[in-house]
């Protein structure tokens, strides 16, 4: 199994929107609605931000949203805030009881 | 509140065995969910290692399967990771987490750095 493909970096100014992509195949992202997104600040554990493609856990701001089209899932952060600067990782169920992560995207708030 | 806490040696010699334990509080492992391990080499991304269900069913990353064992203790308050033999490439922060049946990790431990070096 190969890692999902994410852009290494993304950026935006406060108040703007940024979208991070996560590209896989029909065997993972495209084949299941088990895509999750995690936020990780330096030195901290990852935090679940989106699950099952579009759902937000309690406590996650509605500025964070998820979607999927074909083999590509996306995380959109609207109304960027300074505290959104972090690394973001996607993950997807890949069949046969396997899970695969993306390589991560460093989001910079300019 | 569900809490997870990793523990174990921070330094392991090459060719030896890495053993970590994850203590779970605020939730009984026997009540359900999957319990898993994820690692992150310094400066790199996340890698799923494997999960275990409370019944003992295990699922492993195919790339690590031959070297990994995840188990749940009989008290059902902790689960463990065993990786052998290790090389420098296994140096990473190791996290334990609770997984749902839709493969989302909703609770994570703080992580523990394990360095493989002689």
Coordinates of C-alpha atoms in Angstrom, one line a residue:
Chain A
X1 CA 0.0 0.0 0.0
X2 CA 1.3 3.5 -0.9
X3 CA 0.8 6.6 1.1
X4 CA -1.9 9.0 0.0
X5 CA -0.6 12.1 -1.8
X6 CA -0.8 15.5 -0.2
X7 CA 0.9 18.8 -1.2
X8 CA 3.8 19.4 1.1
X9 CA 2.7 22.9 1.9
X10 CA -0.3 25.3 1.7
X11 CA -0.7 28.9 2.8
X12 CA -3.2 31.7 3.2
X13 CA -3.8 35.0 4.9
X14 CA -6.0 35.4 7.9
X15 CA -9.6 35.3 7.0
X16 CA -9.0 33.5 3.7
X17 CA -9.9 29.9 2.8
X18 CA -7.4 27.2 2.0
X19 CA -8.1 23.7 0.6
X20 CA -5.7 20.8 1.1
X21 CA -6.1 17.8 -1.2
X22 CA -5.5 14.1 -0.5
X23 CA -5.2 11.8 -3.5
X24 CA -5.4 8.1 -3.4
X25 CA -6.9 5.4 -5.6
X26 CA -10.1 3.5 -6.0
X27 CA -8.8 1.0 -3.5
X28 CA -8.7 3.5 -0.7
X29 CA -10.0 7.1 -0.9
X30 CA -12.3 6.4 -3.8
X31 CA -13.6 3.1 -2.5
X32 CA -14.6 4.0 1.0
X33 CA -16.1 6.8 3.0
X34 CA -13.6 6.3 5.8
X35 CA -11.4 9.4 5.2
X36 CA -10.3 11.3 8.2
X37 CA -8.3 14.5 8.7
X38 CA -5.9 15.3 11.6
X39 CA -4.3 18.5 12.7
X40 CA -0.9 18.3 14.4
X41 CA 0.8 21.2 16.1
X42 CA 4.6 20.9 16.7
X43 CA 5.4 18.5 19.5
X44 CA 1.8 17.6 20.0
X45 CA -0.3 14.5 19.2
X46 CA -2.6 14.6 16.2
X47 CA -6.1 15.8 16.7
X48 CA -9.1 14.5 14.8
X49 CA -10.7 17.3 12.7
X50 CA -12.9 15.5 10.1
X51 CA -14.1 11.9 9.9
X52 CA -16.1 9.8 7.4
X53 CA -15.2 12.4 4.7
X54 CA -17.5 15.2 5.9
X55 CA -18.3 14.9 9.6
X56 CA -16.9 17.1 12.4
X57 CA -16.3 15.9 15.9
X58 CA -17.8 17.9 18.7
X59 CA -15.7 20.9 19.5
X60 CA -14.1 21.3 16.0
X61 CA -15.0 24.7 14.5
X62 CA -17.3 24.7 11.5
X63 CA -14.6 26.5 9.7
X64 CA -13.2 23.1 8.9
X65 CA -15.0 21.0 6.3
X66 CA -14.3 17.9 4.3
X67 CA -15.4 16.6 0.9
X68 CA -14.5 13.9 -1.6
X69 CA -14.6 13.6 -5.4
X70 CA -13.5 10.4 -7.0
X71 CA -10.1 9.4 -5.6
X72 CA -9.4 12.8 -4.0
X73 CA -10.5 14.0 -0.6
X74 CA -10.2 17.6 0.4
X75 CA -10.0 19.6 3.7
X76 CA -11.1 23.2 3.5
X77 CA -10.3 25.7 6.2
X78 CA -12.4 28.8 6.0
X79 CA -11.7 32.1 7.8
X80 CA -8.1 31.2 8.5
X81 CA -6.9 32.0 11.9
X82 CA -3.3 32.0 13.3
X83 CA -4.0 28.9 15.4
X84 CA -4.8 26.9 12.3
X85 CA -1.1 26.9 11.4
X86 CA -0.1 23.3 11.8
X87 CA 0.5 20.1 9.9
X88 CA -2.5 18.3 8.4
X89 CA -2.7 14.6 7.6
X90 CA -5.4 12.6 5.9
X91 CA -6.0 8.9 6.3
X92 CA -8.2 6.4 4.6
X93 CA -9.3 2.8 5.0
X94 CA -7.6 0.8 2.3
X95 CA -9.5 -2.4 2.4
X96 CA -8.5 -5.8 4.0
X97 CA -8.3 -4.1 7.4
X98 CA -5.5 -1.7 6.3
X99 CA -5.2 2.0 7.0
X100 CA -3.0 4.4 5.0
X101 CA -2.0 8.0 5.8
X102 CA -1.1 10.9 3.6
X103 CA 2.4 12.4 3.7
X104 CA 1.2 15.5 5.5
X105 CA 0.7 19.2 4.5
X106 CA 2.2 22.1 6.4
X107 CA -0.3 24.9 6.5
X108 CA 1.1 28.4 7.0
X109 CA -1.0 31.4 7.9
X110 CA 0.7 34.4 6.4
Chain B
X1 CA -12.9 11.5 29.6
X2 CA -10.9 8.9 27.7
X3 CA -7.2 9.1 28.2
X4 CA -4.3 7.1 26.8
X5 CA -0.7 7.1 28.0
X6 CA 2.2 5.4 26.4
X7 CA 5.2 4.0 28.4
X8 CA 8.3 2.1 27.7
X9 CA 12.1 2.4 27.1
X10 CA 13.2 5.4 25.2
X11 CA 16.3 3.7 23.9
X12 CA 16.5 0.3 22.2
X13 CA 19.6 -1.4 20.7
X14 CA 19.5 -2.5 17.0
X15 CA 18.3 -6.1 16.5
X16 CA 16.5 -6.0 19.8
X17 CA 12.9 -5.7 20.8
X18 CA 10.8 -2.5 21.1
X19 CA 8.1 -2.9 23.7
X20 CA 5.6 -0.2 24.6
X21 CA 2.4 -0.2 26.7
X22 CA -0.6 2.1 26.4
X23 CA -2.6 2.6 29.6
X24 CA -6.3 3.4 29.0
X25 CA -8.4 5.3 31.5
X26 CA -11.9 6.7 31.3
X27 CA -13.1 3.8 29.1
X28 CA -13.1 0.1 29.3
X29 CA -11.3 -1.6 26.4
X30 CA -13.8 -4.5 26.8
X31 CA -16.6 -2.1 25.9
X32 CA -15.6 -2.0 22.3
X33 CA -13.7 0.1 19.8
X34 CA -10.3 -0.8 18.3
X35 CA -7.0 0.2 19.9
X36 CA -4.0 1.0 17.8
X37 CA -0.5 2.2 17.4
X38 CA 0.8 4.8 15.0
X39 CA 4.4 6.1 14.7
X40 CA 6.1 9.2 13.3
X41 CA 9.8 9.3 12.5
X42 CA 11.4 12.6 13.4
X43 CA 10.4 15.3 10.9
X44 CA 8.3 12.9 8.9
X45 CA 4.7 11.8 8.5
X46 CA 2.4 9.4 10.3
X47 CA 2.5 5.6 9.7
X48 CA -0.2 3.2 10.9
X49 CA 1.3 0.2 12.7
X50 CA -1.8 -1.8 13.6
X51 CA -5.0 -2.2 15.6
X52 CA -6.5 -4.7 18.0
X53 CA -10.1 -5.3 19.0
X54 CA -11.0 -6.1 22.6
X55 CA -11.6 -9.7 21.5
X56 CA -8.0 -9.9 20.5
X57 CA -8.5 -9.7 16.7
X58 CA -5.5 -7.9 15.2
X59 CA -4.8 -6.0 12.0
X60 CA -1.3 -5.0 11.0
X61 CA 0.3 -2.7 8.4
X62 CA 1.5 -5.2 5.7
X63 CA 4.9 -3.6 5.6
X64 CA 5.4 -4.3 9.3
X65 CA 3.4 -7.4 9.8
X66 CA 6.3 -9.8 10.1
X67 CA 7.8 -7.9 13.0
X68 CA 4.8 -6.6 14.9
X69 CA 2.6 -8.0 17.7
X70 CA -0.2 -6.0 19.4
X71 CA -1.9 -7.5 22.4
X72 CA -4.4 -6.6 25.1
X73 CA -3.8 -7.5 28.7
X74 CA -6.2 -9.6 30.6
X75 CA -7.2 -6.8 32.9
X76 CA -8.4 -4.9 29.7
X77 CA -6.9 -1.7 31.0
X78 CA -3.9 -1.6 28.7
X79 CA -2.6 -2.8 25.4
X80 CA 0.9 -3.3 24.1
X81 CA 3.1 -3.1 21.1
X82 CA 6.1 -5.4 20.4
X83 CA 8.3 -4.7 17.4
X84 CA 11.3 -7.0 16.7
X85 CA 14.0 -6.9 15.4
X86 CA 14.5 -3.1 15.3
X87 CA 16.8 -1.0 13.2
X88 CA 17.6 2.7 13.2
X89 CA 14.6 3.2 10.8
X90 CA 12.3 2.3 13.6
X91 CA 13.3 5.5 15.5
X92 CA 10.1 7.5 15.9
X93 CA 7.5 8.9 18.2
X94 CA 5.1 6.1 18.9
X95 CA 1.4 7.0 19.6
X96 CA -1.4 4.9 20.8
X97 CA -5.0 5.7 19.9
X98 CA -8.6 4.6 20.1
X99 CA -10.1 3.8 16.7
X100 CA -13.8 3.5 15.7
X101 CA -15.1 1.0 13.3
X102 CA -14.9 3.6 10.5
X103 CA -11.1 3.9 11.1
X104 CA -11.1 7.3 12.8
X105 CA -8.7 7.8 15.7
X106 CA -10.6 10.0 18.1
X107 CA -8.4 9.8 21.2
X108 CA -4.6 9.8 21.2
X109 CA -1.9 9.4 23.7
X110 CA 0.8 12.1 24.0
X111 CA 3.4 10.0 22.2
X112 CA 6.7 8.6 23.3
X113 CA 10.0 8.9 21.5
X114 CA 11.9 5.6 21.0
X115 CA 15.4 5.8 19.6
X116 CA 17.1 2.8 18.1
X117 CA 20.8 3.1 18.7
X118 CA 23.7 1.2 20.1

